[in-house]
Coordinates of C-alpha atoms in Angstrom, one line a residue:
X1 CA -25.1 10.6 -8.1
X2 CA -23.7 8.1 -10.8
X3 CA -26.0 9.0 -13.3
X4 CA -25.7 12.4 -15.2
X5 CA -28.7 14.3 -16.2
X6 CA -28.2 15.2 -20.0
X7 CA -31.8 16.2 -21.4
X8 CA -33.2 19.6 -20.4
X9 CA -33.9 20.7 -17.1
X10 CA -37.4 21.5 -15.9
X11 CA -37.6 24.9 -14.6
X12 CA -37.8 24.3 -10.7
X13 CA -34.4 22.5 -11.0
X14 CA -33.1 25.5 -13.4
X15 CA -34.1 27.6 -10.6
X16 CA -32.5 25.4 -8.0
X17 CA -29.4 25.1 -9.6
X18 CA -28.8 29.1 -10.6
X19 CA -29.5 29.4 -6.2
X20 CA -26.5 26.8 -6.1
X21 CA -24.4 29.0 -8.1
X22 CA -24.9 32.2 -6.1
X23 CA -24.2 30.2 -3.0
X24 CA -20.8 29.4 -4.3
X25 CA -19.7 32.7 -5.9
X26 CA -21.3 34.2 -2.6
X27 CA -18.5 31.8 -0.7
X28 CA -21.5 29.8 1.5
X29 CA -19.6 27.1 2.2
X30 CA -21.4 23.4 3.4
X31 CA -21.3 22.2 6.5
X32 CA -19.7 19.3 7.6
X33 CA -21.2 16.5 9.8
X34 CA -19.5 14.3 12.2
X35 CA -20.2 10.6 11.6
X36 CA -21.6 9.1 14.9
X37 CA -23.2 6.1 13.8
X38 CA -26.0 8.1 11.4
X39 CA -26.5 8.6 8.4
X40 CA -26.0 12.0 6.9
X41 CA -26.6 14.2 4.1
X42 CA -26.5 12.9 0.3
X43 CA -28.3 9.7 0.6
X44 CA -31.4 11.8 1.3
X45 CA -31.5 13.9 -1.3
X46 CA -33.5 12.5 -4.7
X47 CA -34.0 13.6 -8.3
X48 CA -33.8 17.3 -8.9
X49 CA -32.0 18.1 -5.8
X50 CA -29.2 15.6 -6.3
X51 CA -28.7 16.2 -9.9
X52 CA -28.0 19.9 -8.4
X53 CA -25.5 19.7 -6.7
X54 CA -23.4 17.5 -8.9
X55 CA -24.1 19.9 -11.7
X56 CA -22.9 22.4 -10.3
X57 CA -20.0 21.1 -8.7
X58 CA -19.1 19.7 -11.9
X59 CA -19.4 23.5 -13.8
X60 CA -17.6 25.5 -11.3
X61 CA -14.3 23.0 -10.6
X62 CA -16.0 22.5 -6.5
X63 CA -14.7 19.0 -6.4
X64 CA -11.0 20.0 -7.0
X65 CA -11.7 23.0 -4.5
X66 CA -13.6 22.0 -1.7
X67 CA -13.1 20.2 1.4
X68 CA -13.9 16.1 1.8
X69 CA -13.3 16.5 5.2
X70 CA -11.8 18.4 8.5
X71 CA -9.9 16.3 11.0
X72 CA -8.9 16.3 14.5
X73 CA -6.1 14.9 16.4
X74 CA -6.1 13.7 20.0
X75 CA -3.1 12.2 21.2
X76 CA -2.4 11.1 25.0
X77 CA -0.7 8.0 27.2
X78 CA 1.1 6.3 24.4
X79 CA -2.1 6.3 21.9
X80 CA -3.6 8.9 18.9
X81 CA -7.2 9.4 17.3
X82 CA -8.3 11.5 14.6
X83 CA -11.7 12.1 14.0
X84 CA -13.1 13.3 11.2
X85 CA -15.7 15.6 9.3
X86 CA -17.0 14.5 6.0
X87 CA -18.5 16.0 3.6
X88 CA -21.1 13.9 2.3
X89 CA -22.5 16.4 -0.4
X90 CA -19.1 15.8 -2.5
X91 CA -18.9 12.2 -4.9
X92 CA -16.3 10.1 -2.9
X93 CA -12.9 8.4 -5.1
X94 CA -10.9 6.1 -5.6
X95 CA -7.2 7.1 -6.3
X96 CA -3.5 5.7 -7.4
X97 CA -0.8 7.1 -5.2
X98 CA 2.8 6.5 -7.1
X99 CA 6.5 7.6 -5.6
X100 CA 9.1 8.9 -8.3
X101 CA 12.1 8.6 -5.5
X102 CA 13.0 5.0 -4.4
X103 CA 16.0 4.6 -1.6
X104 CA 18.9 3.0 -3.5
X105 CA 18.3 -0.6 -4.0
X106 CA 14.5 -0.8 -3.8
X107 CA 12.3 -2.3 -6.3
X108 CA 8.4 -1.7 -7.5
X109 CA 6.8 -5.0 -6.0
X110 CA 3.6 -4.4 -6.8
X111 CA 0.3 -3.5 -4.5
X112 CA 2.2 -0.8 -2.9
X113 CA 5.4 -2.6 -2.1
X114 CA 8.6 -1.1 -2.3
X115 CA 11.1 -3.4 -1.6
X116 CA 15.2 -4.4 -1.4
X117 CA 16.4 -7.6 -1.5
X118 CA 16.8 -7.9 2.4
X119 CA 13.1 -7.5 2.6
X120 CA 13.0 -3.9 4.0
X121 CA 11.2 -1.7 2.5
X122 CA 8.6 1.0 2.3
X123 CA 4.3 -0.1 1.6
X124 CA 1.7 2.0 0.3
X125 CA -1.3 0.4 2.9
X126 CA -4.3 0.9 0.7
X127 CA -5.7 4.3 0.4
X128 CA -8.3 5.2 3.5
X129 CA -11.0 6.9 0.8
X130 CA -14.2 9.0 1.9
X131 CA -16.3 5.6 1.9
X132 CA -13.3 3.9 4.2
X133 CA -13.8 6.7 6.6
X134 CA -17.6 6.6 6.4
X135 CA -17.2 2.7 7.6
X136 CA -15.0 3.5 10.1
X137 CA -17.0 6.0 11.7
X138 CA -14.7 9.3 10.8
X139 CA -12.0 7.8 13.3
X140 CA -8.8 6.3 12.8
X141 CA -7.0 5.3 16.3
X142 CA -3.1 4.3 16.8
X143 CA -1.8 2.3 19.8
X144 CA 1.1 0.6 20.2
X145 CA 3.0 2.8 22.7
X146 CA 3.6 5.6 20.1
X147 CA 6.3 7.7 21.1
X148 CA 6.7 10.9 19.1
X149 CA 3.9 12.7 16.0
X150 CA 5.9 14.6 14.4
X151 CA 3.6 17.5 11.9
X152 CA 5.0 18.0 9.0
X153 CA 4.2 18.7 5.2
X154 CA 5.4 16.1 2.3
X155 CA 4.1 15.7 -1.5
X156 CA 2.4 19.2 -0.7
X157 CA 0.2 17.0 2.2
X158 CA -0.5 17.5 5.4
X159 CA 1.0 14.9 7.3
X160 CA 2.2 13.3 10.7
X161 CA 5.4 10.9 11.4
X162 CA 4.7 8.4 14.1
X163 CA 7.5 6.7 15.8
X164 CA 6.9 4.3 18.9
X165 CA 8.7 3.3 21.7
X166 CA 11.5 0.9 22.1
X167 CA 11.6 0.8 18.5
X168 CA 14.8 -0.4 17.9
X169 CA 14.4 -3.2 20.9
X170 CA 11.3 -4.4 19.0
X171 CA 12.0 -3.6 15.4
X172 CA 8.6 -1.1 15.6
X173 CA 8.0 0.3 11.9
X174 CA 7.8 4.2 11.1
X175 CA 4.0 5.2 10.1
X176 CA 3.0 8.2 8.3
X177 CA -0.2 9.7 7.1
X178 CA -0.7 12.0 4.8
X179 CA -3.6 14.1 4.9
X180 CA -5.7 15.3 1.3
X181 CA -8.9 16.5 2.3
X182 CA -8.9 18.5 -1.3
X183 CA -8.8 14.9 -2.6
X184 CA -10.3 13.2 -0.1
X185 CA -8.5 10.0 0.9
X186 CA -5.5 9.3 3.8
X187 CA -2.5 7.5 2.7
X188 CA -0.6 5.6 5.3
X189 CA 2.9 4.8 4.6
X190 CA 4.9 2.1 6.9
X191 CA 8.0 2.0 6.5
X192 CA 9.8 -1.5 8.1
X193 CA 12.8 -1.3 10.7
X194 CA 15.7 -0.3 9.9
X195 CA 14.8 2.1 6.6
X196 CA 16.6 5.4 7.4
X197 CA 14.2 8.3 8.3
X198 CA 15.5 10.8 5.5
X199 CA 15.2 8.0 2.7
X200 CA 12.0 7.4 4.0
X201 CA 11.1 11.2 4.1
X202 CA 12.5 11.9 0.5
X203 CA 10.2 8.8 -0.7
X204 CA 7.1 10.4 1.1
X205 CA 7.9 13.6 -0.4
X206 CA 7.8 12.6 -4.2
X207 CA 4.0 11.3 -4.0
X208 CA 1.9 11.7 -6.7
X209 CA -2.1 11.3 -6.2
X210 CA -4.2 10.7 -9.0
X211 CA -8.3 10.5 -9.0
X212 CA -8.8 7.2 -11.0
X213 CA -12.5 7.1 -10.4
X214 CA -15.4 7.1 -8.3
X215 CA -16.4 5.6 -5.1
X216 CA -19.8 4.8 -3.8
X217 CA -20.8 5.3 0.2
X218 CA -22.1 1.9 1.5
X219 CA -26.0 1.9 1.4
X220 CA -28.0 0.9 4.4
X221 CA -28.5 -2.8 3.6
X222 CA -24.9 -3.2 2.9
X223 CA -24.1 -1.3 6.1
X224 CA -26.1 -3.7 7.9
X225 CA -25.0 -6.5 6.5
X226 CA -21.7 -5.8 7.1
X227 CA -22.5 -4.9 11.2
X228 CA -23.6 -8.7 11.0
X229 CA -20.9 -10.1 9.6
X230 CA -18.7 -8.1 12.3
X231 CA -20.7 -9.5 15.2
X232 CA -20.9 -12.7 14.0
X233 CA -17.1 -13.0 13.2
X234 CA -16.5 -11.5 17.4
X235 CA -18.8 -14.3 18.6
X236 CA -17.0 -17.1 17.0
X237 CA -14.0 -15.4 18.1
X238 CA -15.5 -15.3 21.8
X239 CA -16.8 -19.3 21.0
X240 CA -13.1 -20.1 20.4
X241 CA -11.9 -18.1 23.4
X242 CA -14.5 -19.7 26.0
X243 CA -13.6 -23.2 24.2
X244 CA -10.1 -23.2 24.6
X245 CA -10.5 -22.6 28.4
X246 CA -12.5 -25.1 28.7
X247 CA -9.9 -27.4 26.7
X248 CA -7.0 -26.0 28.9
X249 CA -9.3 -26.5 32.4
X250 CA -9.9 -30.4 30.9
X251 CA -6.2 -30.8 29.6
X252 CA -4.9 -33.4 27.0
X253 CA -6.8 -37.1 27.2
X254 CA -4.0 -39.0 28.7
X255 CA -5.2 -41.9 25.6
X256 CA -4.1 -39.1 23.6
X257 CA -0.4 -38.7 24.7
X258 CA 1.7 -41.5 23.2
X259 CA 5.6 -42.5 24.7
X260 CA 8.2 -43.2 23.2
X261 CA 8.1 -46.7 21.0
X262 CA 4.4 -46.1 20.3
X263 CA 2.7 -45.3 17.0
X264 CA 0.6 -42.4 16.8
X265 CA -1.7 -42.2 13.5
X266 CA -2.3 -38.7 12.0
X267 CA -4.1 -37.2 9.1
X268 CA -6.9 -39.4 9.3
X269 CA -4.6 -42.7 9.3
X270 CA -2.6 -41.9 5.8
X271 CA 0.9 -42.2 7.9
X272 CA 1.7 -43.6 11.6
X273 CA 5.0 -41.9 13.6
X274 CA 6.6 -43.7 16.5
X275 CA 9.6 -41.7 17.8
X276 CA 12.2 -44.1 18.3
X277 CA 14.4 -42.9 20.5
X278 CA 15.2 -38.9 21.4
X279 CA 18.4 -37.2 23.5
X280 CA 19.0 -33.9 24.5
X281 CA 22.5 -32.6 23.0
X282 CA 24.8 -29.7 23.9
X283 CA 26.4 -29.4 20.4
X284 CA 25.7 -30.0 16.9
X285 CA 29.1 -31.1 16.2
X286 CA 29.0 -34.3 14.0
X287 CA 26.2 -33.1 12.3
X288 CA 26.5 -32.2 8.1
X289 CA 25.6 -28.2 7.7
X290 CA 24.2 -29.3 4.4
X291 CA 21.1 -31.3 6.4
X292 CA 20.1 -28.1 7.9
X293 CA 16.9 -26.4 6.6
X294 CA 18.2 -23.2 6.7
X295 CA 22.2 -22.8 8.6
X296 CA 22.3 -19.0 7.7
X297 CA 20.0 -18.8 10.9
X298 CA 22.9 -19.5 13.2
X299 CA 24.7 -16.9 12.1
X300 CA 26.4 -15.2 15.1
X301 CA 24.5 -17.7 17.6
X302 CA 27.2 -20.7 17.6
X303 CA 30.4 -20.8 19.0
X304 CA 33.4 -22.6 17.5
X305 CA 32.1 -26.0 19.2
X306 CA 28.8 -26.2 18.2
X307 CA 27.2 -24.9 20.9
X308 CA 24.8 -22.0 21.2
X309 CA 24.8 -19.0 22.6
X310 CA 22.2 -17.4 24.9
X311 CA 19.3 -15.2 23.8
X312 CA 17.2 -12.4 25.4
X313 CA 13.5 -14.2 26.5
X314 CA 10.5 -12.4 27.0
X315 CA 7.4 -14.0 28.9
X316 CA 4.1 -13.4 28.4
X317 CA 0.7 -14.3 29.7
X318 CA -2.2 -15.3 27.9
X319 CA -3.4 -11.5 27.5
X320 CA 0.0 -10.8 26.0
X321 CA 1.2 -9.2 29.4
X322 CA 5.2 -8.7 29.5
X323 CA 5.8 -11.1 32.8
X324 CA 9.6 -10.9 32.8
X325 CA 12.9 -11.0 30.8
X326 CA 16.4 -12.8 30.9
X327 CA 18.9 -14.3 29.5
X328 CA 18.8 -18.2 28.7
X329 CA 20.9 -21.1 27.6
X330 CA 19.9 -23.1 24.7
X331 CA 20.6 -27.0 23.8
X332 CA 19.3 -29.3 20.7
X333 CA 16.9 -32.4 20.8
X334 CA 17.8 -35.0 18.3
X335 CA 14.8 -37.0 17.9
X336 CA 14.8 -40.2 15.6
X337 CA 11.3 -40.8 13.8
X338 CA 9.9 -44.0 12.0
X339 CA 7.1 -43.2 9.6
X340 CA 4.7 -45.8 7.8
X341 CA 2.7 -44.7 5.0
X342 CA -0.7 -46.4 4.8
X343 CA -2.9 -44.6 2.2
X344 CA -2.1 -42.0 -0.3
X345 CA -3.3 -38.9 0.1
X346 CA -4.5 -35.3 -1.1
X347 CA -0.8 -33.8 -0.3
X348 CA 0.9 -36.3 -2.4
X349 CA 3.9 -36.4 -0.5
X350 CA 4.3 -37.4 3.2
X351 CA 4.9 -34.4 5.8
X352 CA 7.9 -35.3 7.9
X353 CA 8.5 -32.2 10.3
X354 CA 7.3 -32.4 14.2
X355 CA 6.4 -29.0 16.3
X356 CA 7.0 -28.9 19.7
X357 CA 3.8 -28.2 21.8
X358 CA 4.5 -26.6 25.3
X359 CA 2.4 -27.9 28.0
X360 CA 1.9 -27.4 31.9
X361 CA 1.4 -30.2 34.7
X362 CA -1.7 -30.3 36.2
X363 CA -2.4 -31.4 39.8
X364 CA -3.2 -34.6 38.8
X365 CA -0.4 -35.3 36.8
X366 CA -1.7 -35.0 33.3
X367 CA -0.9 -32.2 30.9
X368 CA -2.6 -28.9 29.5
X369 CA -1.3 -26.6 26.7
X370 CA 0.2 -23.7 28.2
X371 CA -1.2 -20.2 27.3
X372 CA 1.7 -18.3 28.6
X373 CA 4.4 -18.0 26.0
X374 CA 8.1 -17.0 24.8
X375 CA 9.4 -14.6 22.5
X376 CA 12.6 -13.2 21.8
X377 CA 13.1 -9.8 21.4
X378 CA 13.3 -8.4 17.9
X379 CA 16.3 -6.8 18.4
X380 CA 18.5 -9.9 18.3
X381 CA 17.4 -10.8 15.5
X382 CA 17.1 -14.5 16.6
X383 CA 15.3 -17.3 14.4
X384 CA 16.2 -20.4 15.6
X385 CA 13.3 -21.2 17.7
X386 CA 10.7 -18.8 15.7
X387 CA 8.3 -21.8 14.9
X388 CA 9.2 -24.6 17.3
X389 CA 9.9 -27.0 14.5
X390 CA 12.4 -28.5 13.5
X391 CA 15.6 -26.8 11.9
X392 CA 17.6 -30.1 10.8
X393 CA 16.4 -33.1 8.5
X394 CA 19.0 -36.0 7.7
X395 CA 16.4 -38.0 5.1
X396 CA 15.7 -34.5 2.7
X397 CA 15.3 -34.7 -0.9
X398 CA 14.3 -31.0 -1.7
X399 CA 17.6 -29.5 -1.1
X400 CA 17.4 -27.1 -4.2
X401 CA 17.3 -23.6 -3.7
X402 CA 13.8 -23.4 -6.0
X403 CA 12.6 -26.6 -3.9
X404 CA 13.2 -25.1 0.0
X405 CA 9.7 -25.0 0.8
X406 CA 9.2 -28.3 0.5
X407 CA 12.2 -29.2 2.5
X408 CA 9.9 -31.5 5.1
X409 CA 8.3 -32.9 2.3
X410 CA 9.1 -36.3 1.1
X411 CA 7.6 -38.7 -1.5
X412 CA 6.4 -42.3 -0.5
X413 CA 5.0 -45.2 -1.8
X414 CA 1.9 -47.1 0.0
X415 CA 3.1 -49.4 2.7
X416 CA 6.7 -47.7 3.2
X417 CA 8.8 -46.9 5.8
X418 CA 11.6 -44.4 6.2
X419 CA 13.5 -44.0 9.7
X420 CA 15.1 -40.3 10.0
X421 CA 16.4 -37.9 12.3
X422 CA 15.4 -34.2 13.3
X423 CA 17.1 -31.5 15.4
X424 CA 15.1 -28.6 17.5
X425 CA 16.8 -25.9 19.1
X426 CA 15.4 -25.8 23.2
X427 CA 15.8 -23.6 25.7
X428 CA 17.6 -25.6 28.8
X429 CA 15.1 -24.6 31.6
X430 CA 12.4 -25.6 29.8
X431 CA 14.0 -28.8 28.2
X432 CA 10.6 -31.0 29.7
X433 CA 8.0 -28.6 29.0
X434 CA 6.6 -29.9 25.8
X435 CA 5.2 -33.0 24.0
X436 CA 5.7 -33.6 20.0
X437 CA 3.2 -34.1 17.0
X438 CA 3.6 -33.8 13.4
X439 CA 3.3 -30.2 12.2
X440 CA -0.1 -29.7 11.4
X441 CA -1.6 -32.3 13.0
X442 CA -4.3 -31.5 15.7
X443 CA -6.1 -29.2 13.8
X444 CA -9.1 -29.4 15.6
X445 CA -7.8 -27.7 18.1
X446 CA -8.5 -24.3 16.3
X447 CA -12.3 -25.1 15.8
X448 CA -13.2 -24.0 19.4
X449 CA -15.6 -20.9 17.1
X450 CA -17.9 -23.7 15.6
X451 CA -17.1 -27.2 17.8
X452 CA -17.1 -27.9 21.5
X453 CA -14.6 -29.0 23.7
X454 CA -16.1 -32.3 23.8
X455 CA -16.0 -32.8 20.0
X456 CA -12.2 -31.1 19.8
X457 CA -10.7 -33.6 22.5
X458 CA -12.2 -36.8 20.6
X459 CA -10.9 -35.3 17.2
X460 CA -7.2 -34.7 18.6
X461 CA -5.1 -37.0 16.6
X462 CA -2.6 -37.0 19.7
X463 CA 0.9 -35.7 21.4
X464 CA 4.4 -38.0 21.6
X465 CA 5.2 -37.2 25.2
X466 CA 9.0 -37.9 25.5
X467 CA 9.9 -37.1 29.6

């Protein structure tokens, strides 16, 4: 369908394409077929018959007329689907969408990001074409508790709002798709927590579409191909699954969990850490607000003495189950770290944050990584615990504004040592739950896809466990 015929046309096909004609003017529309896992229509047709229909949607303006598709919506328990009929007999696209309204304060930040300086903004996801909806089977389905579809019509488009639940307790974004089935593409807007709903309307309703080219339907062999790479990707991700029950069944080598006093080498022996000494604190008064990585994040969470207030704490299993909520009272852990350097390395400078790893007791006494876990809710907007490392460094050197993501980072010669001091933010009833290792370290531990447990436990560079 690429190619265009330009040389004259052999009778038959004259023939064929003057029936095409009087099918259009006659108002004999196509039928659409649902995708369920076949292959339809175009790819079929050869030679003569293909240059056809082209032609003739070409000479009578069908491709800015007719239908890509027809769509329907099922919505029920929380959850939506549309499913949809293409039209496989029209040449798929590939399109620009562009907005001429921006909410006050928002910039053009490139690949469909629309963007204020507090981060909120507005995306353009990219645009769900005829071929997109060819690989996804003519279905597009929404979880996430939805709430509310509300049908409307913006930039002249079909188009549904999509508001969940609890969306202010968990910060939820604002989808909307628009429908063009004259086009043929679906454009999904999301639109981040808190944007106001009528800014967010006004920029949907000032979309422009524009055809920049044309698309191509996957061919068989790619289709396959691609089927393979799916179910090879969901078997490595079943590996990893099965592996990492079998690493939390075994637990952590007890050679493998260090005390305090003792050195533990990581990345392949290029530094050694040996935690010092460690104490659990109530307040961070004493400490300089300048050693903290980032002391905006404590905004409206420490009181006058330098102690913290508590925070809303969701638990979840392992399947991401909602197990229970509450309040809970938070404390700091001032550990003081020696590091050796022994060999230079790739990274050029010498990592110096530690992550706290949460663990459970096993019936014999050792220790297994814990697979339920904590989160706060969204709503509070808290931070301070959001990657269980550490928030405070006393031995920083890139404290510049430009230099903040290296903050953890420090240069070292071969052979030296450096003593320093970090501070993480705890929760108090779980103030034993965890051992320490230098962020990044154990990476193995993410290989259960292509390694087994065996090999990941004799890898693990090791845990400081401090109670």
């Amino acid at each position: 369908m690429e190619n265009r015929i330009e040389e004259r046309l052999p009778q038959v096909v004259e023939d064929r394409l003057q029936a095409t004609y009087k099918m259009i003017r006659e108002g004999k529309g196509t039928q659409m077929k649902r995708k369920k896992g076949k292959r339809f229509g175009y790819r079929k047709w050869t030679g003569a018959a293909a240059a056809c229909a082209v032609l003739a949607a070409g000479s009578l303006g069908v491709m800015a007329t007719a239908a890509y598709f027809q769509k329907e919506m099922h919505q029920e328990a929380g959850e939506a689907v549309y499913e949809f009929e293409l039209n496989y007999e029209l040449v798929p696209g590939e399109y620009k969408v562009t907005p001429s309204y921006l909410p006050e304060g928002f910039k053009d930040q490139g690949a469909g990001k629309y963007y204020g300086e507090d981060g909120l903004g507005i995306t353009i996801m990219p645009i769900v074409t005829m071929a997109e909806l060819d690989k996804l089977d003519g279905e597009i389905a929404l979880g996430g508790g939805i709430e509310k579809v509300e049908h409307t019509t913006l930039s002249g488009m079909e188009a549904d709002i999509i508001t969940y639940q609890e969306a202010e307790k968990y910060q939820k974004n604002t989808n909307v798709y628009l429908f063009n089935p004259t086009e043929g593409c679906v454009i999904q807007l999301v639109s981040c927590y808190p944007v106001e709903h009528e800014e967010l309307l006004k920029f949907a309703d000032s979309l422009t579409v524009e055809r920049v080219g044309d698309a191509a339907y996957e061919t068989e062999e790619e289709r396959q191909a691609r089927e393979q790479e799916k179910a090879e990707m969901e078997q490595a991700d079943e590996n990893g699954r099965k592996t990492m029950e079998q690493l939390v069944q075994a637990g952590i080598p007890k050679e493998k969990l260090l005390g305090v006093g003792e050195e533990l080498k990581s990345f392949e022996g290029e530094e050694g850490y040996t935690v010092l000494n460690y104490e659990l604190l109530d307040s961070i008064e004493g400490f300089e607000e300048k050693d903290f990585f980032d002391f905006s994040r404590f905004d409206g969470w420490l009181k006058e003495d330098g102690t913290l207030k508590p925070y809303t704490r969701q638990h979840y299993n392992a399947e991401g189950v909602l197990l229970g909520e509450d309040k809970v009272e938070q404390q700091f852990l001032r550990v003081d770290i020696k590091v050796h350097r022994y060999e230079n390395s790739i990274r050029g400078e010498v990592p110096l944050n530690f992550e706290l790893i949460y663990v459970d007791q096993k019936p014999d006494g050792g220790l297994t990584w814990a697979m339920d876990y904590y989160e706060s809710v969204p709503e509070e907007n808290y931070w301070l615990q959001m990657d269980r490392m550490g928030v405070y460094l006393d031995q920083a050197v890139h404290v510049k504004e430009e230099e903040r993501s290296s903050y953890f980072f420090r240069p070292m010669e071969i052979g030296e040592e450096l003593t320093y001091t970090l501070l993480f933010v705890v929760d108090k009833d779980r103030a034993e739950d965890y051992v320490l290792a230098p962020a990044g370290s154990n990476g193995s531990l993410w290989q259960g896809s292509y390694e087994t447990a065996e090999e990941i436990l004799d890898e693990l560079e090791g845990y400081v466990w401090l109670f």
